[in-house]
Amino acid sequence: MRFGLEDAAPPRVQCDLLAVPVAEPGTLVGVAADVDGATGGRLGQLARIEAFTGKQDTTIAYFAPDTPFARVLAVGTGTATDPEALRRYAAVAVRRAREMRAARVALSAGPNGADVAERVRAVVEGAGLGAYRFDRYRSGPEAPVESVAVIVPSGTREALGGALRLGESAVRATCLARDLVNEPANVMTPAALADVARSIAERDGLGCRVIELDEARQMGMGLFAAVAAASDQPAKFIVLDYEPKARTGTSPRAGGAARVVALAGKGVTFDSGGLDIKGASGMATMKGDMGGAAAVIGAMGALRDHDVPVRVLGIAAATENMISGHAMRPGDVIRSLAGKTVEITNTDAEGRLVLGDAVAFATREGATEIIDLATLTGSCVIALGDYTAGLMANNQALAERVLRAAVLAGEQVWQLPMYPEFLDAMRGEISDLKNSAGRQAGAERAAAFIGEFTGGTPWAHLDIAGPSFCEDRGAPPYMPMGGTGFGVRLLLRYLASQG
Ligand code: BES
Ligand code: MN
Ligand code: ZN
């Protein structure tokens, strides 16, 4: 899909479908009023006939003869006026456009006023994310929307090019993460993930190191190796390294210790549960258990576009969790990279094992803060539902920065507590820790476990088990079925703002 900016007054835009947002109670103002005027008052007429009041996600469409736009689509945005409302509007518009077989679409970025850059970005994100479909394996894919022109106030086009490019980059990165999740586990193996990471590194000039299982074992990553042991697919511990380009006059390392932000993603390309095997319904979507790694890899490939000013290490701990004679057993005690020992009390609690070694690796590599993303617990989905990630952290300032980035990105994140009793529950009988305990506070206990391997480095953990993979059609219109790419946009917002 191609994006462009158009500062022609709406009545002059050439396209198959011109979409305008209409807020409740349905009063036609701004561009909607212009379009109503250009089409002989038909928008207002139709709104009355169809009792269209601008309710969120509702639409009306009509032909516009004798204008350069073939059809008009009014999309309700409800009472909210934030960028999120525009993201939804744009997604609804492109989805309707595809149904209507409109290839060239123009989207008004809403009424004139402040924050036009944020609104352009929201419209681009909504349109790009809403248009996404994973149709690689379909024989007769639907015709796509080919181009989206975002209509902006006249004279502002030049100034808004940057906002358009940031939106496009965020869309590209998010859709890559979606693809990685949607690819089945027989295709998106740890080796395939490593290949994707390598090609991103080559394209963007990032460092890339892929640690093979033997080497990981030798380094002491016992937890990662224990999960990987039963798989016939070679595990890969993937590390991408982004350095900001030196800026004229200032060095990124000027003024004291350099910041190194580590992103660590759970990359379990298939989670069978291991010997504590999952039931059929629980296993059905477990190709998506690498959604954290997908978000990390997706974001790493957009850091240059976003001109991120700090060094970023992107870690994707990629392995299957399978069953064989080499599988870890309940009761096994394993030594971690950080030195702490862990009794495996449930082989299905494998995500915290690979992340325990991943965050310990990050601290060894000099990370000054760590953000991990993981489809970690069913418990988090029970607590917060399908569209909200749980945030747990050992550092409140970091947690609050992540929460602010999430709000800007329009990704729902809610903080959960880290009370000492959650860690107490994870203490082992014959080892330092055990990897599972009871059902109470499952998401928080899992986080407390991972926190033990951070060595006190400021750390935030995002449990994305709910929002990473979408299984019902009640989701926001820019969230497709399957992989959602959750986390990419909040990571980009976060990193771009860390001066
Ligand atoms: N990958 C799962 C968590 C999950 C569940 C992700 C549903 C997405 C949707 C994780 O490895 C797991 O199996 N967690 C267990 C932990 C338990 C054994 C302590 C869980 O949540 O039930
Ligand atoms: Mn599991
Ligand atoms: Zn898992």
Coordinates of C-alpha atoms and ligand atoms in Angstrom, one line a residue:
M1 CA 0.0 0.0 0.0
R2 CA 1.4 3.4 -1.0
F3 CA 0.8 6.4 1.2
G4 CA 0.9 10.0 0.2
L5 CA -0.2 13.4 1.4
E6 CA -2.8 15.5 -0.5
D7 CA -3.4 19.2 0.4
A8 CA -6.0 19.7 -2.3
A9 CA -9.3 20.7 -0.9
P10 CA -11.3 17.5 -0.6
P11 CA -13.6 18.2 -3.5
R12 CA -10.6 18.0 -5.9
V13 CA -9.1 14.7 -4.8
Q14 CA -9.0 12.0 -7.5
C15 CA -9.9 8.6 -5.9
D16 CA -12.3 5.7 -5.9
L17 CA -13.4 6.4 -2.3
L18 CA -13.1 9.5 -0.2
A19 CA -13.5 8.9 3.5
V20 CA -14.3 11.5 6.2
P21 CA -14.6 11.1 9.9
V22 CA -17.8 12.3 11.5
A23 CA -18.0 12.7 15.3
E24 CA -21.2 12.2 17.4
P25 CA -23.8 13.7 17.3
G26 CA -23.2 13.7 13.5
T27 CA -23.0 17.4 12.8
L28 CA -21.1 17.9 9.6
V29 CA -18.1 20.2 10.2
G30 CA -14.8 20.7 8.5
V31 CA -14.0 18.4 5.6
A32 CA -17.3 16.5 6.1
A33 CA -19.1 19.8 5.5
D34 CA -17.0 20.5 2.4
V35 CA -17.8 17.1 1.0
D36 CA -21.5 17.5 1.8
G37 CA -21.4 20.8 -0.1
A38 CA -19.6 19.3 -3.1
T39 CA -22.2 16.5 -3.4
G40 CA -25.3 18.7 -3.2
G41 CA -26.1 18.0 0.5
R42 CA -26.3 14.3 0.0
L43 CA -24.2 13.4 3.0
G44 CA -26.5 15.2 5.3
Q45 CA -29.6 13.7 3.6
L46 CA -28.3 10.2 3.7
A47 CA -27.2 10.6 7.4
R48 CA -30.8 11.6 8.2
I49 CA -32.4 8.7 6.2
E50 CA -30.0 6.1 7.8
A51 CA -30.1 7.7 11.2
F52 CA -26.3 8.0 11.1
T53 CA -25.1 9.9 14.2
G54 CA -21.4 9.3 14.0
K55 CA -21.4 6.4 16.4
Q56 CA -17.9 4.7 16.6
D57 CA -17.1 2.4 13.7
T58 CA -20.5 2.9 11.9
T59 CA -20.4 3.9 8.2
I60 CA -22.5 5.2 5.4
A61 CA -21.5 5.3 1.7
Y62 CA -22.9 6.9 -1.4
F63 CA -22.0 7.6 -5.1
A64 CA -20.7 11.0 -5.9
P65 CA -21.4 11.6 -9.6
D66 CA -19.8 14.7 -11.2
T67 CA -17.0 14.8 -8.7
P68 CA -13.4 13.5 -9.0
F69 CA -14.1 11.0 -6.2
A70 CA -16.3 8.1 -7.2
R71 CA -17.8 7.4 -3.8
V72 CA -17.9 9.0 -0.3
L73 CA -17.7 7.1 3.0
A74 CA -18.5 8.7 6.2
V75 CA -17.1 6.9 9.3
G76 CA -18.3 7.5 12.8
T77 CA -15.7 8.3 15.3
G78 CA -17.9 8.5 18.4
T79 CA -17.3 11.2 21.0
A80 CA -13.5 10.7 21.4
T81 CA -11.3 13.1 19.5
D82 CA -7.9 11.6 20.3
P83 CA -5.5 10.0 17.7
E84 CA -6.8 6.6 18.7
A85 CA -10.3 7.6 17.3
L86 CA -8.6 8.5 14.0
R87 CA -6.6 5.2 14.0
R88 CA -9.9 3.3 14.3
Y89 CA -11.6 5.5 11.7
A90 CA -8.8 4.9 9.1
A91 CA -8.9 1.2 9.8
V92 CA -12.6 1.0 9.3
A93 CA -12.4 3.1 6.2
V94 CA -9.8 0.9 4.4
R95 CA -11.6 -2.3 5.4
R96 CA -14.8 -0.9 3.9
A97 CA -12.8 0.3 0.9
R98 CA -11.6 -3.2 0.2
E99 CA -15.1 -4.6 0.4
M100 CA -16.2 -1.9 -2.0
R101 CA -13.3 -2.7 -4.3
A102 CA -11.9 0.8 -4.1
A103 CA -8.2 0.7 -5.0
R104 CA -7.4 4.4 -4.6
V105 CA -8.6 5.8 -1.3
A106 CA -8.3 9.3 0.2
L107 CA -8.7 9.8 3.9
S108 CA -9.3 13.1 5.6
A109 CA -7.1 13.6 8.6
G110 CA -10.0 15.3 10.4
P111 CA -10.7 18.9 11.3
N112 CA -7.9 21.4 11.1
G113 CA -6.2 22.4 14.3
A114 CA -3.4 21.4 16.6
D115 CA -1.6 18.1 16.6
V116 CA -1.9 17.6 12.9
A117 CA 1.3 15.5 12.8
E118 CA 0.0 13.1 15.4
R119 CA -3.3 12.9 13.5
V120 CA -1.5 12.1 10.2
R121 CA 0.5 9.4 11.9
A122 CA -2.6 7.9 13.4
V123 CA -4.4 7.8 10.1
V124 CA -1.5 6.2 8.4
E125 CA -1.2 3.6 11.2
G126 CA -4.9 2.9 11.2
A127 CA -5.0 2.5 7.4
G128 CA -1.9 0.4 7.1
L129 CA -2.7 -1.8 10.1
G130 CA -6.4 -2.1 9.2
A131 CA -5.6 -3.2 5.6
Y132 CA -3.3 -6.0 6.7
R133 CA -4.1 -9.5 5.7
F134 CA -2.0 -12.6 5.9
D135 CA -2.9 -14.1 2.5
R136 CA 0.4 -15.9 1.5
Y137 CA -1.3 -19.3 1.7
R138 CA -4.6 -18.3 0.1
S139 CA -5.2 -19.2 -3.5
G140 CA -7.5 -16.3 -4.4
P141 CA -6.5 -13.2 -2.4
E142 CA -8.8 -10.2 -2.5
A143 CA -7.8 -7.2 -4.4
P144 CA -5.9 -4.9 -2.0
V145 CA -6.3 -1.1 -1.4
E146 CA -3.4 0.2 -3.5
S147 CA -2.9 3.7 -2.4
V148 CA -4.0 5.9 0.5
A149 CA -3.8 9.7 0.2
V150 CA -4.1 11.5 3.5
I151 CA -5.8 14.8 3.1
V152 CA -4.1 17.6 5.1
P153 CA -4.8 21.3 5.5
S154 CA -3.4 23.2 2.5
G155 CA 0.2 24.4 2.9
T156 CA 1.1 21.8 5.5
R157 CA 2.1 19.0 3.2
E158 CA 5.9 19.6 3.4
A159 CA 5.9 19.8 7.1
L160 CA 4.0 16.5 7.5
G161 CA 6.2 14.3 5.4
G162 CA 8.1 13.2 8.5
A163 CA 4.9 12.2 10.4
L164 CA 3.8 10.2 7.3
R165 CA 7.1 8.3 7.2
L166 CA 7.1 7.5 10.9
G167 CA 3.6 6.1 10.5
E168 CA 4.6 4.0 7.5
S169 CA 7.7 2.7 9.3
A170 CA 5.6 1.7 12.3
V171 CA 3.1 0.0 10.0
R172 CA 5.9 -1.9 8.2
A173 CA 7.5 -3.0 11.5
T174 CA 4.2 -4.1 13.0
C175 CA 3.1 -6.0 9.9
L176 CA 6.5 -7.8 9.8
A177 CA 5.9 -8.9 13.4
R178 CA 2.4 -10.1 12.4
D179 CA 3.8 -12.1 9.5
L180 CA 6.4 -13.7 11.8
V181 CA 3.6 -14.8 14.2
N182 CA 1.2 -15.8 11.5
E183 CA 3.7 -18.0 9.7
P184 CA 3.1 -21.6 10.9
A185 CA 5.6 -23.2 13.2
N186 CA 6.8 -25.5 10.5
V187 CA 7.9 -22.5 8.5
M188 CA 8.8 -19.9 11.2
T189 CA 11.4 -22.1 13.0
P190 CA 14.1 -20.6 15.2
A191 CA 16.5 -20.8 12.2
A192 CA 14.0 -18.9 10.0
L193 CA 13.7 -16.2 12.7
A194 CA 17.4 -15.9 12.7
D195 CA 17.5 -15.5 9.0
V196 CA 14.9 -12.7 9.2
A197 CA 17.1 -11.0 11.9
R198 CA 20.2 -11.3 9.8
S199 CA 18.5 -9.7 6.7
I200 CA 17.2 -6.8 8.9
A201 CA 20.7 -6.4 10.3
E202 CA 22.2 -6.3 6.8
R203 CA 19.6 -3.8 5.5
D204 CA 19.8 -1.4 8.4
G205 CA 23.5 -1.8 9.4
L206 CA 22.9 -3.5 12.8
G207 CA 25.2 -5.9 14.5
C208 CA 23.8 -9.5 14.5
R209 CA 25.0 -12.4 16.4
V210 CA 23.3 -15.8 16.4
I211 CA 24.3 -18.0 19.3
E212 CA 23.9 -21.7 18.5
L213 CA 22.6 -24.1 21.2
D214 CA 26.0 -25.7 22.0
E215 CA 27.5 -22.3 22.5
A216 CA 24.6 -21.2 24.6
R217 CA 25.0 -24.2 26.8
Q218 CA 28.8 -23.6 27.1
M219 CA 28.1 -20.0 28.1
G220 CA 26.0 -21.3 30.9
M221 CA 22.5 -20.7 29.6
G222 CA 21.1 -23.8 31.2
L223 CA 17.5 -22.6 31.3
F224 CA 17.4 -21.8 27.6
A225 CA 19.2 -25.1 26.8
A226 CA 16.8 -27.1 28.9
V227 CA 13.8 -25.8 27.0
A228 CA 15.6 -26.4 23.6
A229 CA 16.8 -29.9 24.5
A230 CA 13.8 -31.8 23.1
S231 CA 13.5 -30.0 19.8
D232 CA 14.7 -31.3 16.5
Q233 CA 14.7 -27.7 15.3
P234 CA 18.0 -26.1 16.2
A235 CA 17.4 -23.3 18.8
K236 CA 18.9 -19.9 18.1
F237 CA 19.7 -17.2 20.6
I238 CA 19.5 -14.1 18.4
V239 CA 21.1 -10.7 19.3
L240 CA 20.7 -7.6 17.2
D241 CA 22.7 -4.5 18.0
Y242 CA 21.7 -1.0 17.0
E243 CA 24.0 1.9 17.4
P244 CA 22.7 5.4 16.7
K245 CA 24.6 7.3 14.0
A246 CA 26.9 9.8 15.5
R247 CA 25.4 13.2 15.3
T248 CA 27.4 16.2 14.4
G249 CA 28.6 18.0 17.5
T250 CA 27.3 15.5 20.0
S251 CA 28.3 11.9 20.5
P252 CA 25.6 9.5 21.7
R253 CA 28.1 8.6 24.5
A254 CA 28.7 12.1 25.5
G255 CA 28.0 13.2 29.1
G256 CA 28.6 10.1 31.2
A257 CA 27.7 6.5 31.0
A258 CA 26.1 5.4 27.8
R259 CA 22.6 4.0 28.0
V260 CA 22.0 0.6 26.5
V261 CA 18.4 -0.5 26.3
A262 CA 17.9 -4.2 25.9
L263 CA 14.7 -5.6 24.4
A264 CA 14.2 -9.3 25.1
G265 CA 11.5 -11.3 23.4
K266 CA 10.2 -14.8 24.1
G267 CA 10.7 -16.7 20.9
V268 CA 9.1 -20.0 21.5
T269 CA 8.2 -20.9 17.9
F270 CA 5.9 -23.7 19.2
D271 CA 4.9 -24.5 22.7
S272 CA 3.6 -28.0 23.1
G273 CA 3.9 -27.7 26.9
G274 CA 6.7 -30.3 26.9
L275 CA 6.1 -33.4 29.1
D276 CA 3.4 -31.4 30.9
I277 CA 1.7 -31.4 27.6
K278 CA -1.0 -28.9 26.7
G279 CA -4.5 -30.0 25.8
A280 CA -5.7 -29.7 22.2
S281 CA -7.4 -26.3 22.6
G282 CA -4.5 -24.8 24.6
M283 CA -2.0 -25.9 21.9
A284 CA -3.9 -24.8 18.9
T285 CA -2.5 -21.3 18.7
M286 CA 0.9 -22.0 20.1
K287 CA 2.7 -21.1 16.9
G288 CA 2.1 -17.6 18.3
D289 CA 4.3 -18.1 21.3
M290 CA 7.1 -16.1 19.7
G291 CA 5.1 -12.9 19.6
G292 CA 7.5 -11.2 22.0
A293 CA 10.5 -12.1 19.7
A294 CA 8.5 -11.0 16.7
A295 CA 7.8 -7.6 18.3
V296 CA 11.5 -7.2 19.2
I297 CA 12.7 -8.1 15.7
G298 CA 10.0 -5.9 14.0
A299 CA 10.9 -2.9 16.2
M300 CA 14.7 -3.4 15.7
G301 CA 14.1 -3.0 11.9
A302 CA 12.5 0.4 12.4
L303 CA 14.9 2.1 14.8
R304 CA 16.9 3.9 12.0
D305 CA 13.6 5.3 10.5
H306 CA 12.7 6.6 14.0
D307 CA 16.2 8.0 14.5
V308 CA 16.4 6.3 18.0
P309 CA 19.1 8.1 19.9
V310 CA 20.3 5.3 22.2
R311 CA 22.0 2.0 21.7
V312 CA 19.5 -0.9 21.6
L313 CA 20.2 -4.6 22.0
G314 CA 17.4 -6.8 20.5
I315 CA 17.4 -10.3 21.9
A316 CA 15.1 -13.0 20.5
A317 CA 15.5 -16.3 22.5
A318 CA 14.2 -18.7 19.9
T319 CA 13.4 -22.3 20.5
E320 CA 10.6 -24.8 20.4
N321 CA 9.2 -26.4 23.6
M322 CA 8.8 -30.0 22.5
I323 CA 8.8 -33.6 23.8
S324 CA 11.5 -36.3 23.3
G325 CA 13.8 -38.5 25.2
H326 CA 16.0 -35.3 25.7
A327 CA 13.1 -33.3 27.1
M328 CA 13.5 -31.6 30.5
R329 CA 11.5 -33.5 33.2
P330 CA 9.4 -32.2 36.1
G331 CA 11.8 -32.3 39.0
D332 CA 15.0 -31.6 37.0
V333 CA 17.2 -28.9 38.6
I334 CA 18.9 -26.6 36.1
R335 CA 21.6 -24.0 36.6
S336 CA 20.9 -20.6 35.0
L337 CA 23.3 -18.2 33.3
A338 CA 22.9 -15.9 36.4
G339 CA 24.1 -18.8 38.6
K340 CA 20.7 -19.4 40.3
T341 CA 19.3 -22.9 40.2
V342 CA 15.8 -23.7 39.1
E343 CA 13.6 -26.8 39.7
I344 CA 11.4 -27.5 36.8
T345 CA 8.0 -27.9 38.4
N346 CA 6.1 -27.5 35.2
T347 CA 7.6 -27.9 31.7
D348 CA 4.9 -25.7 30.3
A349 CA 6.3 -22.7 32.2
E350 CA 9.1 -22.5 29.7
G351 CA 8.8 -18.8 28.8
R352 CA 10.2 -17.6 32.1
L353 CA 13.1 -20.1 31.7
V354 CA 14.2 -18.7 28.3
L355 CA 13.7 -15.1 29.5
G356 CA 15.6 -15.7 32.7
D357 CA 18.7 -16.5 30.7
A358 CA 17.9 -13.7 28.2
V359 CA 17.7 -11.0 30.8
A360 CA 20.9 -12.3 32.5
F361 CA 22.6 -12.2 29.1
A362 CA 21.4 -8.6 28.6
T363 CA 23.0 -7.5 31.9
R364 CA 26.2 -9.2 30.9
E365 CA 26.2 -7.3 27.7
G366 CA 26.0 -4.0 29.6
A367 CA 22.3 -3.3 29.4
T368 CA 21.4 -0.3 31.6
E369 CA 17.7 -1.2 31.3
I370 CA 15.7 -4.1 30.0
I371 CA 12.3 -4.4 28.5
D372 CA 11.1 -8.0 27.9
L373 CA 8.0 -9.0 25.9
A374 CA 6.5 -12.4 26.3
T375 CA 3.3 -14.4 25.6
L376 CA 4.0 -15.6 29.1
T377 CA 0.8 -16.6 31.0
G378 CA -2.8 -17.6 30.5
S379 CA -3.2 -15.9 33.9
C380 CA -2.6 -12.5 32.5
V381 CA -5.3 -13.0 29.9
I382 CA -7.7 -14.0 32.6
A383 CA -6.8 -10.8 34.5
L384 CA -6.8 -8.3 31.7
G385 CA -8.6 -9.8 28.8
D386 CA -7.6 -10.3 25.2
Y387 CA -6.5 -6.7 24.3
T388 CA -4.4 -5.6 27.2
A389 CA -0.8 -6.4 28.2
G390 CA 0.3 -6.7 31.8
L391 CA 3.2 -4.6 32.9
M392 CA 5.4 -5.5 35.8
A393 CA 8.6 -3.8 36.7
N394 CA 11.3 -3.5 39.3
N395 CA 11.7 0.2 38.7
Q396 CA 8.7 2.6 38.8
A397 CA 10.3 5.3 36.7
L398 CA 10.9 2.9 33.8
A399 CA 7.3 1.5 34.2
E400 CA 5.9 4.9 33.9
R401 CA 7.9 5.7 30.8
V402 CA 6.7 2.5 29.2
L403 CA 3.1 3.3 30.2
R404 CA 3.4 6.8 28.6
A405 CA 4.7 5.3 25.4
A406 CA 1.9 2.8 25.3
V407 CA -0.7 5.6 25.5
L408 CA 0.9 7.4 22.6
A409 CA 1.0 4.2 20.6
G410 CA -2.6 3.4 21.4
E411 CA -1.6 0.0 22.8
Q412 CA -3.4 -1.0 26.0
V413 CA -1.1 -1.7 28.9
W414 CA -2.0 -2.0 32.6
Q415 CA 0.5 -2.3 35.5
L416 CA 0.3 -5.2 37.9
P417 CA 1.9 -5.3 41.3
M418 CA 5.2 -6.9 42.3
Y419 CA 4.6 -7.7 46.0
P420 CA 7.3 -9.7 47.8
E421 CA 5.0 -12.6 48.4
F422 CA 5.0 -13.3 44.6
L423 CA 8.7 -14.0 44.7
D424 CA 8.4 -16.0 48.0
A425 CA 6.0 -18.3 46.2
M426 CA 8.7 -19.1 43.6
R427 CA 11.4 -20.2 46.0
G428 CA 12.4 -23.8 45.5
E429 CA 12.4 -26.7 48.0
I430 CA 15.8 -28.0 47.0
S431 CA 16.9 -25.2 44.6
D432 CA 17.0 -21.4 44.6
L433 CA 13.8 -21.1 42.6
K434 CA 11.1 -23.2 41.0
N435 CA 9.5 -22.4 37.7
S436 CA 5.8 -22.7 38.7
A437 CA 3.7 -22.5 41.8
G438 CA -0.1 -22.6 42.3
R439 CA -2.5 -20.7 40.2
Q440 CA -2.8 -17.5 42.2
A441 CA -1.2 -14.4 40.7
G442 CA 0.2 -16.4 37.9
A443 CA 1.3 -13.4 35.8
E444 CA 2.9 -11.7 38.8
R445 CA 4.7 -14.8 40.0
A446 CA 6.1 -15.4 36.6
A447 CA 7.4 -11.9 36.5
A448 CA 8.9 -12.2 39.9
F449 CA 10.7 -15.3 38.7
I450 CA 12.2 -13.4 35.7
G451 CA 13.1 -10.4 37.9
E452 CA 15.5 -12.7 39.8
F453 CA 17.8 -12.9 36.8
T454 CA 18.1 -9.1 36.1
G455 CA 20.7 -8.5 38.8
G456 CA 18.9 -5.4 39.8
T457 CA 19.1 -3.7 36.4
P458 CA 16.0 -1.5 35.8
W459 CA 13.6 -3.9 34.1
A460 CA 10.0 -3.9 32.7
H461 CA 8.2 -7.0 31.7
L462 CA 5.2 -7.0 29.3
D463 CA 3.1 -10.1 29.4
I464 CA 1.5 -9.9 26.0
A465 CA -0.3 -13.4 26.0
G466 CA -3.6 -11.7 25.4
P467 CA -3.1 -8.9 22.8
S468 CA -0.3 -10.6 20.8
F469 CA -2.7 -13.0 19.1
C470 CA -6.3 -12.2 18.2
E471 CA -8.9 -15.0 18.1
D472 CA -12.2 -13.1 17.9
R473 CA -13.7 -10.5 15.7
G474 CA -14.6 -8.1 18.5
A475 CA -11.1 -6.5 18.4
P476 CA -10.4 -2.9 17.5
P477 CA -10.6 -2.6 13.7
Y478 CA -6.8 -2.3 13.2
M479 CA -6.2 -5.6 15.0
P480 CA -6.5 -8.5 12.5
M481 CA -7.2 -12.1 13.4
G482 CA -4.0 -13.9 14.3
G483 CA -0.8 -12.1 15.0
T484 CA -1.3 -8.4 15.9
G485 CA 2.3 -7.2 16.2
F486 CA 1.4 -5.9 19.7
G487 CA 4.3 -4.1 21.3
V488 CA 6.1 -2.9 18.2
R489 CA 4.6 0.6 18.2
L490 CA 5.0 1.1 22.0
L491 CA 8.7 0.1 21.7
L492 CA 9.2 2.5 18.9
R493 CA 7.5 5.3 20.8
Y494 CA 9.5 4.5 23.9
L495 CA 12.9 4.3 22.2
A496 CA 12.4 7.3 19.9
S497 CA 11.8 9.5 23.0
Q498 CA 14.9 8.4 25.0
G499 CA 17.2 11.3 24.3
Ligands
BES1 N1 2.7 -19.8 26.1 C1 2.1 -20.1 27.4 C2 1.2 -18.9 27.8 C3 0.0 -18.6 26.9 C4 -1.3 -19.0 27.2 C5 0.2 -17.7 25.8 C6 -2.3 -18.6 26.3 C7 -0.8 -17.3 25.0 C8 -2.1 -17.8 25.3 C9 3.0 -20.4 28.5 O1 4.2 -21.0 28.1 C10 2.4 -21.3 29.4 O2 2.1 -22.4 29.0 N2 2.1 -20.8 30.6 C11 1.4 -21.6 31.6 C12 2.2 -21.4 32.9 C13 1.8 -22.4 34.0 C14 2.2 -23.8 33.6 C15 2.5 -22.0 35.3 C16 0.0 -21.0 31.8 O3 -0.1 -19.8 31.7 O4 -0.9 -21.8 32.0
MN2 MN 4.2 -23.1 28.0
ZN3 ZN 4.9 -20.6 26.2

